[in-house]
Amino acid sequence: MENLNRLDMDQIDPSELSTLNTLENKLYSVFQPIYSFSNQACVGAEALVRGRSLENGFQVPVYNCLEVPEGLTQAEFSHQLNRMHFENWAKLKRPDNWMFLNLDFEGVTSLGDLYISEFLKDLKMQGHEVVIEVVESEIKDEGLFDKVINTLRDLGCLIALDDFGAGHSNVDRIWKAQPDIVKLDRGVLLEATKSLRSQSVLRNLTNLIKQAGSICLLEGVENREQALLAMDIGVDLVQGFYFARPRQLLDRIKQGESCIKEVTEQYPAYIEEKAFLKQIQRKGYETLFESFLGMPNLAELELQMEKLLTLSFVKRFFILDQEGYQVSDEYNVEDKVKQVSVLKKGKGLCWKNRRYFVKAIQSPGRLYVSEPYRSLIDMQLCLTVSKVVYINENPFVACFDVSYVDKSTESVQISV
């Protein structure tokens, strides 16, 4: 086969590319570019299938393209689709770019069903040019899965775990398969655009993937705000309509690289705005502690803190000594609390391992605002705001639990 391998996609006509005809449809390859923030460039593209009706030429839904034609097994059909993708990538590929290819495990019953080595040999490609994507939910035979992964790695292929975070994702899969790349499902990104708490979950997932030794790829990025969030979260690679839609030719890569550069240039302003909003919120919480200077004794501090329970967002307060033990009674807003009776309350509780204690005692004079968490007192989401208060030169940590409302990330609220 002629290897066109040209950087100028205008010289390639789609008619030169391989297609696959079924009884009803003409199937063809499209490729969606994948970009790196650090490289500021395209690093590869995912091979996808699209189709048109042989009868009227209209585009057909993707699920129709993936229906196994009569007379073929799933493995035989997957073999034909994958050969088409390999042939087209061999014609279009750019230097030092990966082809991402989804491996359908439903059609794999033996190592002989893969044919990857055959494709590589026939098209004079190297294994390290290919990233094989496996969908976690399709893995049924663990023994066969391990053999397939080892065989692909022996060929030099990279392994990507696809759709992580969707359905019943199992973190254990990352430890066992040790994928080179983990693709976070678009649903995780959509949730992260709705609330700050979900953003924290996405950030933690990204950190988990990196700490496991894998590259993190976030798919489904569709607008500038999501792209900025992806960069802030710290993912390595991004994919989505905002950068480039799937196309038969790789002729829109430069536009996607321009988007990457624009997002990178806008990122400092994005961070500055986030810091400004946090400063506004922090100043609101600072007012809770303004009257606590020069407290003569613990009882007076409790009295002053109790007065603030009338504020709508304050749920409760408590005071800790310098060892992290609670020295105040339990003060709750009665209509806001449903206590679990098995939990001990009031004086003597130990909170020395809580960040709101550790951070406050490490930085006297500085306000600390915790991440949202579920309180053991009423099993509701809250934030804890803490700061060191001195009584007769002895440090105590004054703490307020305030309501946390998981609102839109676009709103500025004192409870976030």
XYZ file of C-alpha atoms in Angstrom:
416
model
C 0.000 0.000 0.000
C 1.178 3.509 -0.787
C 2.174 5.341 2.392
C 1.136 8.930 1.765
C 2.284 10.127 5.209
C 2.029 13.766 4.200
C 1.816 16.731 6.526
C -0.184 18.743 3.987
C -3.617 17.176 4.295
C -4.890 19.290 1.386
C -2.950 16.939 -0.907
C -4.940 13.909 0.258
C -8.367 13.188 -1.155
C -10.792 11.183 1.026
C -11.325 8.881 -1.932
C -7.772 7.598 -1.383
C -8.741 6.267 2.045
C -9.987 2.757 2.803
C -13.688 2.135 3.441
C -15.797 -0.879 4.393
C -19.140 -1.705 2.803
C -21.840 -3.660 4.609
C -25.183 -4.611 3.082
C -26.691 -1.221 3.932
C -23.901 1.221 4.775
C -20.540 2.484 3.644
C -18.284 2.717 6.702
C -15.223 4.944 6.935
C -12.645 6.118 9.483
C -12.612 9.471 11.222
C -9.883 10.653 13.589
C -10.300 12.985 16.570
C -7.059 14.705 17.609
C -5.729 14.516 21.169
C -3.679 17.389 22.573
C -1.095 17.995 25.277
C -1.053 21.182 27.362
C 2.653 20.787 28.133
C 3.635 20.130 24.503
C 1.178 22.736 23.214
C 0.579 20.333 20.343
C -1.333 17.361 18.991
C 0.090 14.045 20.205
C -2.228 11.671 18.375
C -5.801 10.928 17.336
C -8.496 8.417 18.186
C -9.801 6.268 15.322
C -13.605 6.174 15.172
C -16.089 4.735 12.703
C -18.773 6.656 10.820
C -21.054 5.603 7.987
C -23.409 6.669 5.236
C -26.382 4.850 3.818
C -25.653 3.126 0.501
C -29.239 3.855 -0.506
C -29.424 7.636 -0.024
C -25.959 8.743 1.109
C -27.232 10.152 4.409
C -25.194 9.881 7.596
C -26.276 6.963 9.784
C -26.105 6.814 13.616
C -22.882 5.456 15.085
C -24.653 2.528 16.752
C -25.824 1.393 13.291
C -22.208 1.488 12.114
C -21.227 -0.874 14.915
C -23.935 -3.465 14.259
C -22.351 -6.752 13.203
C -23.352 -7.501 9.589
C -25.215 -10.722 8.886
C -22.853 -13.588 8.172
C -19.963 -12.204 10.268
C -18.919 -12.838 13.836
C -18.079 -9.966 16.153
C -14.389 -10.868 15.891
C -14.487 -10.917 12.073
C -16.264 -7.559 11.900
C -13.866 -5.986 14.418
C -10.965 -7.319 12.343
C -12.288 -5.578 9.215
C -12.945 -2.288 11.048
C -9.534 -2.273 12.687
C -7.756 -3.029 9.401
C -9.576 -0.093 7.825
C -8.445 2.187 10.662
C -4.847 0.957 10.457
C -4.714 1.407 6.683
C -6.059 4.944 6.895
C -3.774 5.934 9.739
C -0.776 4.622 7.798
C -1.711 7.078 5.040
C -2.459 10.059 7.266
C -0.172 9.719 10.283
C 2.047 12.540 11.475
C 5.551 12.033 12.878
C 5.648 11.128 16.577
C 1.868 10.830 16.926
C -0.129 7.948 18.376
C -3.180 6.283 16.906
C -5.689 5.495 19.649
C -7.752 2.404 18.763
C -10.586 0.970 20.836
C -10.358 -2.794 21.212
C -13.759 -4.494 21.386
C -13.326 -7.192 24.047
C -16.750 -8.676 23.328
C -15.311 -10.174 20.165
C -12.061 -11.420 21.659
C -12.110 -15.059 22.709
C -8.450 -15.848 22.040
C -5.184 -14.090 21.283
C -5.684 -14.975 17.644
C -8.615 -12.547 17.449
C -6.355 -9.513 17.851
C -4.566 -9.366 14.477
C -2.630 -6.316 15.711
C 0.741 -7.873 14.885
C -0.561 -8.671 11.389
C -1.597 -5.038 10.835
C 1.716 -3.698 12.099
C 3.703 -6.034 9.840
C 1.588 -5.459 6.717
C 1.633 -1.667 7.050
C 5.245 -1.411 8.268
C 4.187 0.321 11.485
C 5.755 0.117 14.941
C 3.858 -0.991 18.031
C 4.816 2.151 19.941
C 2.811 4.204 17.425
C -0.442 2.619 18.667
C -2.428 3.080 21.875
C -4.969 0.309 22.411
C -8.008 1.440 24.404
C -9.851 -1.116 26.500
C -13.246 -0.397 28.046
C -13.365 -1.527 31.647
C -17.002 -2.697 31.567
C -16.301 -5.089 28.664
C -13.642 -7.058 30.541
C -15.172 -10.365 31.625
C -12.370 -12.953 31.376
C -9.598 -11.708 33.651
C -7.145 -14.380 32.538
C -7.632 -13.616 28.845
C -7.457 -9.905 29.583
C -4.040 -10.297 31.222
C -2.761 -12.352 28.269
C -4.068 -9.794 25.754
C -2.447 -6.899 27.621
C 0.889 -8.750 27.851
C 0.770 -9.640 24.139
C 0.049 -6.039 23.143
C 2.850 -4.776 25.360
C 5.235 -7.292 23.811
C 4.377 -5.706 20.451
C 5.296 -2.312 21.885
C 1.730 -0.973 22.025
C 0.629 1.328 24.811
C -2.495 0.504 26.839
C -5.250 2.983 27.712
C -8.115 2.289 30.116
C -11.168 3.968 28.555
C -14.309 5.480 30.142
C -12.857 5.481 33.661
C -15.269 7.103 36.098
C -18.369 5.874 34.257
C -20.767 3.250 35.570
C -19.157 0.818 37.982
C -15.535 1.851 37.554
C -13.125 -0.090 39.708
C -9.962 1.627 40.924
C -8.480 -1.838 41.391
C -8.316 -2.105 37.588
C -5.640 0.607 37.511
C -3.423 -1.297 39.939
C -3.829 -4.594 38.077
C -3.622 -3.464 34.444
C -1.136 -0.640 35.073
C -2.321 1.215 31.955
C -0.023 3.745 30.330
C -2.988 6.113 29.912
C -6.334 6.429 31.717
C -9.152 8.222 29.896
C -11.574 9.941 32.248
C -15.164 9.685 31.101
C -16.890 12.858 29.905
C -19.544 12.434 32.593
C -16.968 13.196 35.292
C -16.143 16.481 33.554
C -19.819 17.437 33.241
C -20.319 16.888 36.980
C -17.224 18.966 37.736
C -18.703 21.945 35.877
C -21.703 21.943 38.225
C -20.078 22.391 41.619
C -16.810 23.001 43.429
C -17.230 19.761 45.339
C -17.360 17.783 42.080
C -14.285 19.662 40.877
C -12.476 18.406 43.949
C -13.502 14.824 43.094
C -12.158 15.237 39.542
C -8.895 16.672 40.878
C -8.509 13.739 43.269
C -9.215 11.228 40.478
C -6.564 12.910 38.343
C -4.046 12.767 41.186
C -4.871 9.097 41.818
C -4.243 8.236 38.148
C -0.923 10.086 38.155
C 0.201 8.563 41.438
C -0.550 5.128 39.980
C 1.967 5.915 37.238
C -0.442 6.569 34.358
C -1.019 9.530 32.058
C -4.407 11.197 32.573
C -6.521 12.030 29.505
C -9.773 13.963 29.860
C -12.242 13.497 27.025
C -15.388 15.414 26.112
C -14.001 18.973 26.442
C -16.540 21.101 24.557
C -15.935 24.738 25.553
C -13.326 27.175 26.848
C -14.486 26.945 30.483
C -14.080 23.156 30.468
C -10.660 23.501 28.831
C -9.507 25.919 31.538
C -10.856 23.586 34.204
C -8.975 20.665 32.614
C -5.739 22.649 32.710
C -6.349 23.686 36.319
C -7.140 20.124 37.391
C -3.787 19.044 35.965
C -4.727 16.453 33.335
C -1.974 15.583 30.859
C -3.992 15.203 27.666
C -7.337 16.535 26.407
C -9.774 15.556 23.682
C -13.061 17.080 22.600
C -15.074 19.212 20.185
C -13.590 22.433 21.576
C -10.247 21.487 20.053
C -11.271 19.400 17.051
C -14.165 17.288 15.837
C -13.609 13.841 14.316
C -12.791 14.123 10.616
C -11.614 11.846 7.829
C -8.498 13.974 7.335
C -6.155 15.441 9.922
C -6.678 18.895 8.445
C -7.878 20.755 11.528
C -5.005 19.967 13.892
C -3.520 23.473 13.724
C -6.823 25.021 14.803
C -6.845 22.766 17.869
C -3.264 23.707 18.693
C -4.305 27.372 18.502
C -7.044 26.617 21.047
C -4.481 24.986 23.341
C -2.261 28.070 23.139
C -5.222 30.415 23.800
C -6.276 28.444 26.874
C -2.683 28.481 28.156
C -2.518 32.256 27.715
C -5.860 32.740 29.489
C -4.975 30.440 32.398
C -3.186 33.051 34.581
C -6.289 35.290 34.477
C -8.438 32.237 35.339
C -6.280 31.506 38.395
C -6.297 35.158 39.435
C -10.096 35.246 39.327
C -10.351 32.066 41.407
C -7.991 33.546 43.990
C -10.029 36.772 44.067
C -13.274 34.872 44.737
C -11.610 32.886 47.523
C -10.377 36.136 49.038
C -13.908 37.521 49.056
C -15.196 34.381 50.763
C -12.337 34.411 53.272
C -13.031 38.023 54.227
C -16.634 37.059 54.932
C -15.506 34.369 57.348
C -12.897 36.657 58.946
C -15.736 38.758 60.364
C -16.760 35.811 62.557
C -13.545 36.211 64.577
C -13.290 40.015 64.786
C -14.683 40.253 68.347
C -12.449 37.529 69.829
C -9.387 39.659 70.643
C -8.436 39.914 74.295
C -10.819 37.271 75.609
C -10.420 37.114 79.422
C -11.458 33.481 79.772
C -12.934 30.467 77.982
C -16.476 31.154 79.185
C -16.454 34.625 77.592
C -15.199 33.178 74.304
C -18.028 30.627 74.322
C -20.532 33.400 75.002
C -19.291 35.512 72.104
C -19.313 32.511 69.743
C -22.805 31.519 70.849
C -24.147 34.930 69.777
C -23.109 34.117 66.183
C -25.384 31.064 66.037
C -28.125 33.463 64.925
C -26.402 33.780 61.520
C -28.250 31.674 58.959
C -25.154 29.882 57.644
C -23.625 28.976 61.047
C -24.512 25.429 62.151
C -22.459 25.060 65.337
C -19.231 26.041 67.043
C -16.669 24.349 69.256
C -13.335 25.204 70.882
C -10.205 23.036 70.942
C -7.161 23.243 73.185
C -3.633 23.241 71.786
C -3.611 19.401 71.842
C -6.730 19.127 69.677
C -9.224 18.134 72.365
C -12.615 19.827 72.613
C -12.895 22.019 75.716
C -16.304 23.547 75.005
C -19.782 22.123 75.310
C -21.780 21.182 72.203
C -23.450 24.224 70.665
C -25.758 23.516 67.727
C -28.570 25.356 66.039
C -31.420 23.111 67.151
C -33.510 23.147 63.986
C -30.481 22.380 61.813
C -29.124 19.325 63.570
C -30.245 15.688 63.646
C -27.682 14.067 65.880
C -26.754 10.414 65.743
C -27.183 9.277 69.335
C -24.323 6.743 69.274
C -21.755 9.519 68.790
C -20.216 11.145 71.835
C -20.760 14.904 72.016
C -19.218 17.863 73.795
C -16.083 18.112 75.873
C -13.310 15.589 75.450
C -13.773 14.823 71.758
C -10.452 14.473 69.928
C -10.030 16.412 66.682
C -6.209 16.556 66.597
C -6.010 14.784 63.221
C -8.376 17.216 61.503
C -6.817 19.681 59.059
C -8.865 22.551 60.489
C -7.023 22.005 63.778
C -3.578 21.214 62.357
C -3.551 24.138 59.900
C -4.840 26.632 62.448
C -2.340 25.643 65.141
C 0.528 25.674 62.615
C -0.336 29.201 61.439
C -1.656 31.260 64.352
C -3.385 34.405 63.176
C -4.345 32.864 59.844
C -7.882 31.761 59.025
C -8.347 28.225 57.714
C -11.353 27.131 55.622
C -11.734 23.380 55.144
C -12.865 21.495 52.079
C -16.501 20.331 52.206
C -16.996 17.180 54.274
C -19.773 15.219 55.971
C -19.986 16.014 59.672
C -20.120 13.221 62.245
C -22.491 15.369 64.302
C -25.469 15.576 61.943
C -24.216 13.651 58.856
C -24.681 16.775 56.713
C -22.183 18.496 54.413
C -20.409 21.450 55.952
C -17.209 23.490 56.035
C -15.197 24.199 59.159
C -13.681 27.651 59.600
C -10.961 27.813 62.263
C -8.497 30.257 63.780
C -6.272 30.472 66.868
C -7.588 32.675 69.669
C -5.392 33.520 72.679
C -6.686 33.483 76.243
C -4.087 34.607 78.800
C -1.410 33.851 76.189
C -2.639 30.257 75.815
C -3.687 29.229 72.264
C -7.128 27.783 71.609
C -8.626 26.960 68.217
C -12.063 28.476 67.708
C -14.085 26.556 65.092
C -17.356 27.236 63.293
C -19.152 24.642 61.182
C -20.982 26.490 58.403
C -23.534 25.233 55.904
C -22.238 24.009 52.573
C -24.581 24.364 49.618
C -23.357 22.640 46.473
C -24.403 25.387 44.087
C -23.147 26.295 40.623
C -19.440 27.054 40.409
C -20.369 30.346 38.758
C -21.965 31.762 41.909
C -20.137 33.516 44.711
C -21.454 32.410 48.088
C -20.243 32.665 51.621
C -20.933 28.989 52.225
C -18.362 27.757 49.717
